[in-house]
């Protein structure tokens, strides 16, 4: 299904351009053969052009990266729909991921084999050896991505057949951070490449317009050239990123464009194409071209920023290692993109066209490593810095003032008046219970004899009063925090 939709879309586009062309070179059969060749080219397969001035077959191996999105999206969608066909809700059998992956991949490869055989009879047949590994590679990666998304993007442990040490190492959080930081650095590089391409097209606007109008004089031909230029915009983005990194890109044998200079292009017969008209001028570099070094520096800053974990238990060595791994990931991304965005456009002078994958990847890793590791360590130290003494003293003073007894009583009094007396009790000091006072018995006075004929009577002893009973005092009531008033339930009648 996915392969048929991709072939059908390209066949309709080629047939429309063939019909609108005032000078068609072949019939509808040739247009359909060309559509099959373009479909294989979208997978990275090299095509062979036999109609050359020298009579020597010339390979065409530069794949428009925007054209690659067509088979990838269709294959990914087919795998997602196949995985979601049976969810088990109505008694349907849930298809395992391996079954869906195998079915979608095998069907796609069968259609790819038929397309390779059919394109062999056209003006630009496909190289069988190149198609034998490019088409399966794209199909396997796209189908695996679709099944993974349909199953909820699981990030569980690796299978049991993987060594235990590898499984434990991959489970560490540093690898997820390294992948994220490396992807951020690659995106910054690609964004800088877009800015360079746009600025160069605007700077050489007259040359670009002249080349576009000189290629063909009919609107159908200009429309085809415009479509091809749009499909090559992602390639130009990668070329701009490689130019900013330093290695630049090759324009044939002995011609390389770098920020330090552009030499060897005078005697090279470059194709007349609008994007090639925006190349830098021939000769040594200038401060304007040297200024593109800001782009890889910005990519290194992005890698270093996203490589820092927000945790105090992470050491400085762990942070530096994560930033270094992110730089390696960024270099791998750029190496893969540079390899996909380049390829031959001929057999002699144009055998090398585009950036060299290992040079672009190595430069990306070196630039980001030199900037990302110091920045990551500095950001980690800044986030984990200890609090200042002045700030701590001020906080302690503020806490003591807040918990002062007078302030606390005023707050409770305001809360009691607002919420009501039953909710917040008064904090008036409660008098301590007074122990009962027992009077001591007074000793009887000793009678003193007075002179006289008659003796004095004995004094009446003073009665001892009963002990005063102790007044019961209620225990102190502690303040209630967060009290809640419950509604009174009426008793049943």
XYZ file of C-alpha atoms in Angstrom:
493
model
C 0.000 0.000 0.000
C 2.726 2.488 0.986
C 4.901 1.600 -2.001
C 1.952 1.867 -4.366
C 0.979 5.305 -3.077
C 4.542 6.582 -3.439
C 4.876 5.246 -6.966
C 1.470 6.616 -7.901
C 2.232 10.100 -6.624
C 5.490 10.347 -8.566
C 3.898 8.818 -11.664
C 1.134 11.431 -11.672
C 3.655 14.250 -11.196
C 5.894 13.027 -14.025
C 2.943 12.458 -16.376
C 1.658 16.003 -15.738
C 5.086 17.470 -16.514
C 5.389 15.280 -19.607
C 1.989 16.371 -20.897
C 2.717 20.062 -20.315
C 6.145 19.888 -21.947
C 6.177 21.229 -25.541
C 9.091 18.966 -26.512
C 8.616 15.520 -24.995
C 11.537 13.227 -25.696
C 9.642 9.962 -25.189
C 6.155 8.599 -24.828
C 4.135 7.863 -21.694
C 6.053 4.623 -21.210
C 9.310 6.518 -20.836
C 7.654 8.880 -18.333
C 6.473 5.943 -16.233
C 9.928 4.376 -16.316
C 11.371 7.694 -15.166
C 8.842 7.839 -12.314
C 9.990 4.405 -11.122
C 13.601 5.603 -11.246
C 12.747 8.707 -9.226
C 10.986 6.536 -6.638
C 14.141 4.467 -6.263
C 16.237 7.649 -6.122
C 14.092 8.768 -3.172
C 15.459 5.763 -1.261
C 19.079 6.718 -1.987
C 19.570 4.408 -4.957
C 22.043 5.518 -7.598
C 20.698 6.011 -11.124
C 22.762 5.608 -14.308
C 22.518 8.167 -17.105
C 23.590 6.734 -20.449
C 22.866 9.743 -22.692
C 26.017 11.787 -22.087
C 28.217 13.872 -24.398
C 31.216 11.626 -23.856
C 29.248 8.428 -24.227
C 30.456 7.173 -20.833
C 27.612 6.240 -18.441
C 27.431 8.776 -15.602
C 26.033 7.885 -12.171
C 23.523 10.162 -10.474
C 23.752 9.526 -6.756
C 22.691 12.790 -5.113
C 19.337 12.171 -3.455
C 17.007 15.137 -2.834
C 16.377 14.811 0.897
C 12.910 16.315 0.685
C 11.976 13.497 -1.681
C 13.029 10.938 0.948
C 10.192 12.104 3.195
C 7.604 10.589 0.828
C 8.482 6.873 1.237
C 9.433 7.291 4.895
C 6.115 8.864 5.909
C 4.056 6.387 3.890
C 5.928 3.388 5.274
C 5.687 4.681 8.813
C 1.949 5.248 8.476
C 1.417 1.761 7.043
C 3.224 0.211 10.013
C 1.168 2.270 12.462
C -2.127 1.282 10.870
C -1.086 -2.362 10.770
C -0.217 -2.333 14.472
C -3.504 -0.653 15.435
C -5.745 -2.881 13.289
C -6.431 -5.399 16.063
C -6.804 -3.883 19.547
C -8.665 -6.782 21.160
C -11.771 -4.715 21.999
C -14.247 -6.711 19.881
C -12.544 -10.037 20.100
C -9.975 -9.158 17.443
C -6.592 -10.750 17.727
C -3.887 -8.304 18.716
C -1.082 -8.519 16.190
C 2.406 -8.664 17.684
C 4.944 -6.070 16.661
C 7.169 -8.614 14.925
C 4.335 -9.843 12.706
C 3.356 -6.327 11.648
C 6.953 -5.373 10.979
C 7.626 -8.466 8.871
C 4.428 -8.161 6.834
C 4.865 -4.479 6.021
C 8.565 -4.797 5.213
C 8.205 -7.856 2.997
C 5.372 -6.297 1.000
C 7.328 -3.092 0.510
C 10.460 -4.925 -0.618
C 8.444 -6.948 -3.122
C 7.156 -3.768 -4.755
C 10.673 -2.304 -4.665
C 12.052 -5.298 -6.539
C 9.405 -4.941 -9.262
C 10.118 -1.209 -9.535
C 13.843 -1.879 -9.966
C 13.160 -4.328 -12.795
C 10.688 -1.945 -14.447
C 13.012 1.079 -14.232
C 15.734 -0.856 -16.059
C 13.959 -0.198 -19.359
C 13.811 3.582 -18.924
C 16.208 6.425 -19.727
C 17.738 6.361 -16.207
C 17.779 2.818 -14.818
C 18.714 2.090 -11.247
C 21.924 0.428 -10.164
C 20.879 -3.035 -8.921
C 23.615 -3.243 -6.277
C 22.726 0.180 -4.897
C 19.018 -0.642 -4.820
C 19.706 -3.967 -3.090
C 20.695 -2.254 0.162
C 19.249 1.265 -0.003
C 15.590 0.231 -0.371
C 15.696 -2.378 2.460
C 17.487 0.079 4.755
C 14.839 2.779 4.352
C 12.012 0.239 4.625
C 13.348 -1.352 7.821
C 13.986 1.964 9.596
C 10.624 3.464 8.626
C 8.657 0.314 9.543
C 10.440 -0.002 12.889
C 9.632 3.628 13.692
C 5.970 3.151 12.810
C 5.596 0.010 14.940
C 7.395 1.675 17.840
C 5.050 4.675 17.737
C 1.964 2.435 17.446
C 3.012 0.472 20.549
C 3.208 3.644 22.639
C 6.915 4.471 22.223
C 8.125 1.945 24.822
C 11.492 2.634 26.392
C 11.810 -0.551 28.373
C 14.949 -2.587 29.023
C 16.879 -4.196 26.229
C 16.216 -7.847 25.314
C 17.680 -10.604 27.433
C 20.177 -11.665 24.758
C 22.009 -8.334 25.169
C 24.918 -8.608 27.674
C 24.039 -7.555 31.205
C 26.764 -4.916 31.365
C 25.451 -3.239 28.211
C 21.878 -3.257 29.518
C 22.894 -1.686 32.817
C 25.019 0.950 31.083
C 22.303 1.962 28.634
C 19.763 2.287 31.462
C 21.710 5.176 32.970
C 20.197 8.659 32.478
C 23.380 10.060 30.931
C 22.625 8.412 27.587
C 19.173 9.956 27.261
C 20.652 13.372 28.090
C 23.466 12.825 25.602
C 20.978 11.956 22.871
C 18.909 15.030 23.634
C 21.864 17.385 23.775
C 23.391 15.952 20.587
C 20.113 16.384 18.728
C 19.893 19.978 19.966
C 23.393 20.712 18.671
C 22.596 19.180 15.267
C 19.417 21.274 15.011
C 21.391 24.434 15.756
C 23.882 23.541 13.016
C 21.099 22.907 10.514
C 19.419 26.160 11.450
C 22.675 27.992 10.871
C 22.994 26.261 7.509
C 19.543 27.525 6.508
C 20.529 31.067 7.443
C 23.713 30.829 5.380
C 21.866 29.508 2.315
C 19.158 32.158 2.562
C 21.680 34.963 2.998
C 23.754 33.729 0.039
C 20.677 33.448 -2.204
C 19.667 36.992 -1.283
C 23.239 38.264 -1.826
C 23.482 36.639 -5.288
C 19.883 37.303 -6.235
C 20.661 38.573 -9.737
C 22.810 35.555 -10.643
C 20.225 33.125 -9.282
C 17.413 34.744 -11.248
C 19.454 34.802 -14.452
C 20.309 31.112 -14.178
C 16.704 30.173 -13.457
C 15.398 32.038 -16.506
C 18.164 30.795 -18.819
C 17.555 27.095 -18.203
C 14.261 26.954 -20.082
C 11.778 29.335 -21.604
C 8.499 27.454 -20.993
C 6.531 27.500 -17.791
C 6.430 23.699 -17.459
C 10.232 23.504 -17.551
C 10.589 26.330 -15.048
C 8.069 24.628 -12.791
C 10.106 21.418 -12.929
C 13.308 23.322 -12.106
C 11.542 25.038 -9.204
C 10.341 21.687 -7.816
C 13.847 20.262 -8.063
C 15.302 23.306 -6.285
C 12.763 22.973 -3.474
C 13.535 19.264 -3.107
C 17.242 20.117 -2.753
C 16.753 22.759 -0.036
C 17.495 20.233 2.787
C 20.675 19.255 0.942
C 21.709 22.886 0.777
C 20.996 23.172 4.510
C 23.458 20.370 5.269
C 26.004 21.898 2.876
C 25.735 25.222 4.713
C 26.283 23.498 8.069
C 29.366 21.699 6.691
C 30.664 25.014 5.351
C 30.283 26.641 8.786
C 32.064 23.722 10.475
C 35.174 24.255 8.354
C 35.579 21.235 6.030
C 33.112 22.740 3.560
C 31.862 20.802 0.551
C 33.395 19.490 -2.658
C 32.266 20.614 -6.098
C 34.140 18.033 -8.092
C 37.739 16.948 -8.338
C 40.039 19.579 -6.820
C 37.363 22.167 -5.955
C 36.315 22.702 -2.340
C 34.455 25.621 -0.780
C 35.515 26.438 2.800
C 35.438 29.590 4.951
C 39.189 29.945 4.371
C 38.819 30.119 0.599
C 37.244 28.727 -2.563
C 39.851 27.462 -5.025
C 39.790 25.266 -8.118
C 36.358 26.202 -9.460
C 37.445 28.282 -12.471
C 38.258 25.357 -14.752
C 35.439 23.144 -13.390
C 32.313 22.907 -15.579
C 29.666 23.328 -12.880
C 26.059 22.625 -13.875
C 23.897 25.664 -14.449
C 21.494 25.542 -11.542
C 19.995 28.299 -9.333
C 21.360 26.905 -6.056
C 24.879 26.635 -7.461
C 24.754 30.304 -8.460
C 24.752 31.225 -4.755
C 28.212 29.769 -4.104
C 30.792 31.984 -2.375
C 33.149 33.918 -4.671
C 36.362 32.320 -5.796
C 39.512 33.241 -3.895
C 40.719 33.391 -0.302
C 38.347 33.881 2.586
C 37.443 37.167 4.230
C 36.284 38.224 7.702
C 32.716 37.831 6.433
C 33.268 34.151 5.679
C 35.239 33.613 8.875
C 32.270 34.891 10.875
C 30.370 31.666 10.151
C 32.345 30.130 13.042
C 29.644 31.535 15.325
C 27.318 28.720 14.214
C 29.357 25.761 15.575
C 30.042 27.739 18.762
C 26.288 28.162 19.235
C 25.845 24.428 18.628
C 28.424 23.674 21.329
C 26.600 25.950 23.756
C 23.350 24.113 23.056
C 24.988 20.731 23.689
C 26.522 21.931 26.953
C 23.285 23.479 28.211
C 21.101 20.418 27.578
C 23.677 18.023 29.011
C 23.312 19.287 32.613
C 21.056 17.357 34.977
C 19.058 19.224 37.611
C 20.275 17.147 40.543
C 22.807 17.936 43.254
C 24.073 14.375 43.588
C 25.536 14.442 40.050
C 29.288 14.938 40.069
C 31.304 17.201 37.819
C 32.869 14.220 36.085
C 29.436 12.813 35.240
C 28.370 16.148 33.791
C 31.514 16.437 31.671
C 31.075 12.860 30.428
C 27.463 13.541 29.441
C 28.493 16.645 27.504
C 31.232 14.675 25.747
C 28.778 11.960 24.738
C 26.399 14.623 23.454
C 29.178 15.973 21.247
C 29.772 12.486 19.849
C 26.042 12.130 19.120
C 26.033 15.487 17.340
C 28.987 14.366 15.231
C 27.218 11.128 14.299
C 24.097 13.022 13.274
C 26.050 15.371 11.046
C 28.064 12.527 9.518
C 24.888 10.695 8.551
C 23.250 13.824 7.115
C 26.383 14.762 5.177
C 26.574 11.276 3.670
C 22.908 11.393 2.645
C 23.135 14.924 1.193
C 26.116 14.216 -1.076
C 26.759 11.951 -4.016
C 28.194 11.822 -7.522
C 26.724 13.713 -10.460
C 29.135 12.324 -13.038
C 32.040 10.003 -13.594
C 35.035 12.345 -13.817
C 35.006 15.929 -12.632
C 31.697 15.612 -10.786
C 32.404 12.278 -9.088
C 32.657 14.065 -5.733
C 29.820 16.461 -5.067
C 28.902 17.623 -1.590
C 30.415 17.414 1.901
C 32.564 14.466 2.969
C 30.713 12.611 5.706
C 33.644 11.793 7.991
C 35.069 15.323 7.785
C 31.742 16.957 8.616
C 31.072 14.543 11.490
C 34.551 14.901 12.966
C 34.429 18.702 12.796
C 31.003 18.781 14.461
C 32.204 16.545 17.304
C 35.399 18.578 17.808
C 33.667 21.975 17.807
C 30.920 20.957 20.219
C 33.314 19.065 22.512
C 35.558 22.101 22.929
C 32.634 24.321 23.921
C 30.118 21.978 25.539
C 32.256 20.415 28.294
C 33.440 23.687 29.950
C 29.957 25.181 29.684
C 28.287 22.103 31.192
C 30.673 22.079 34.158
C 30.188 25.829 34.712
C 26.389 25.550 34.578
C 26.477 22.597 36.968
C 28.616 24.565 39.428
C 26.333 27.596 39.205
C 23.158 25.594 39.836
C 24.681 23.785 42.815
C 26.352 26.802 44.422
C 25.905 27.131 48.230
C 23.670 29.840 49.655
C 25.336 33.107 50.720
C 25.903 33.808 54.437
C 24.141 37.145 54.288
C 21.102 35.575 52.746
C 21.031 32.830 55.387
C 21.299 35.330 58.289
C 18.549 37.438 56.827
C 16.341 34.383 56.467
C 17.042 33.355 60.073
C 16.213 36.842 61.380
C 13.007 36.884 59.380
C 12.043 33.477 60.776
C 12.714 34.563 64.372
C 10.631 37.710 63.921
C 7.828 35.715 62.397
C 7.757 33.224 65.296
C 8.024 35.880 68.033
C 5.504 35.414 70.833
C 3.879 38.821 70.505
C 3.444 38.541 66.777
C 2.046 35.051 67.091
C -0.555 36.141 69.658
C -1.640 39.038 67.458
C -2.107 36.720 64.497
C -4.170 34.261 66.531
C -6.311 37.084 67.923
C -7.052 38.375 64.427
C -7.893 34.870 63.269
C -10.182 34.284 66.263
C -12.098 37.499 65.615
C -12.489 36.651 61.947
C -13.526 33.004 62.261
C -15.354 33.145 65.579
C -14.536 32.304 69.172
C -15.564 28.600 69.042
C -13.085 27.919 66.242
C -9.944 29.520 67.651
C -9.629 29.566 71.446
C -8.271 32.558 73.273
C -4.640 32.408 74.147
C -4.966 34.194 77.485
C -2.576 32.853 80.061
C -4.160 30.336 82.428
C -3.419 30.754 86.162
C -1.620 27.897 87.776
C -3.702 25.863 90.261
C -3.314 27.087 93.892
C -2.767 24.265 96.390
C -5.091 24.270 99.419
C -3.820 26.005 102.549
C -4.136 24.046 105.711
C -3.937 26.214 108.905
C -1.496 25.016 111.465
C -2.978 24.200 114.914
C -2.081 26.787 117.521
C -0.561 25.472 120.793
C -2.569 25.929 123.936
C -1.378 28.928 125.959
C 0.298 28.151 129.234
C -1.809 29.550 132.101
C -0.051 32.176 134.148
C -1.114 32.236 137.777
C -2.167 35.651 138.962
C -2.097 36.698 142.507
C -5.466 36.450 143.934
C -7.524 34.303 145.998
C -9.443 32.843 143.093
C -7.751 30.946 140.177
C -8.525 31.899 136.584
C -10.563 29.388 134.517
C -8.867 27.505 131.674
C -9.134 29.289 128.326
C -11.366 27.740 125.669
C -9.245 26.174 122.915
C -9.603 27.729 119.448
C -11.474 25.369 117.065
C -9.521 24.184 114.074
C -11.385 25.045 110.826
C -12.064 22.363 108.258
C -9.633 22.258 105.313
C -10.711 24.317 102.331
C -11.549 22.009 99.403
C -9.348 22.538 96.365
C -11.108 24.268 93.511
C -10.897 22.076 90.373
C -9.154 23.878 87.593
C -9.617 22.804 83.986
C -6.436 21.819 82.180
C -5.103 24.384 79.734
C -6.638 24.139 76.262
C -4.109 24.124 73.468
C -4.813 26.147 70.338
C -6.480 24.159 67.574
C -5.107 24.642 64.063
C -7.300 24.008 61.061
C -10.533 23.341 63.017
C -13.641 22.579 61.059
C -17.243 23.347 62.089
C -19.586 20.403 61.646
C -23.272 20.933 61.073
C -25.524 19.813 63.960
C -27.747 16.913 63.009
C -31.285 17.047 64.274
C -32.448 14.039 66.316
C -35.085 11.892 64.681
C -38.645 12.694 65.695
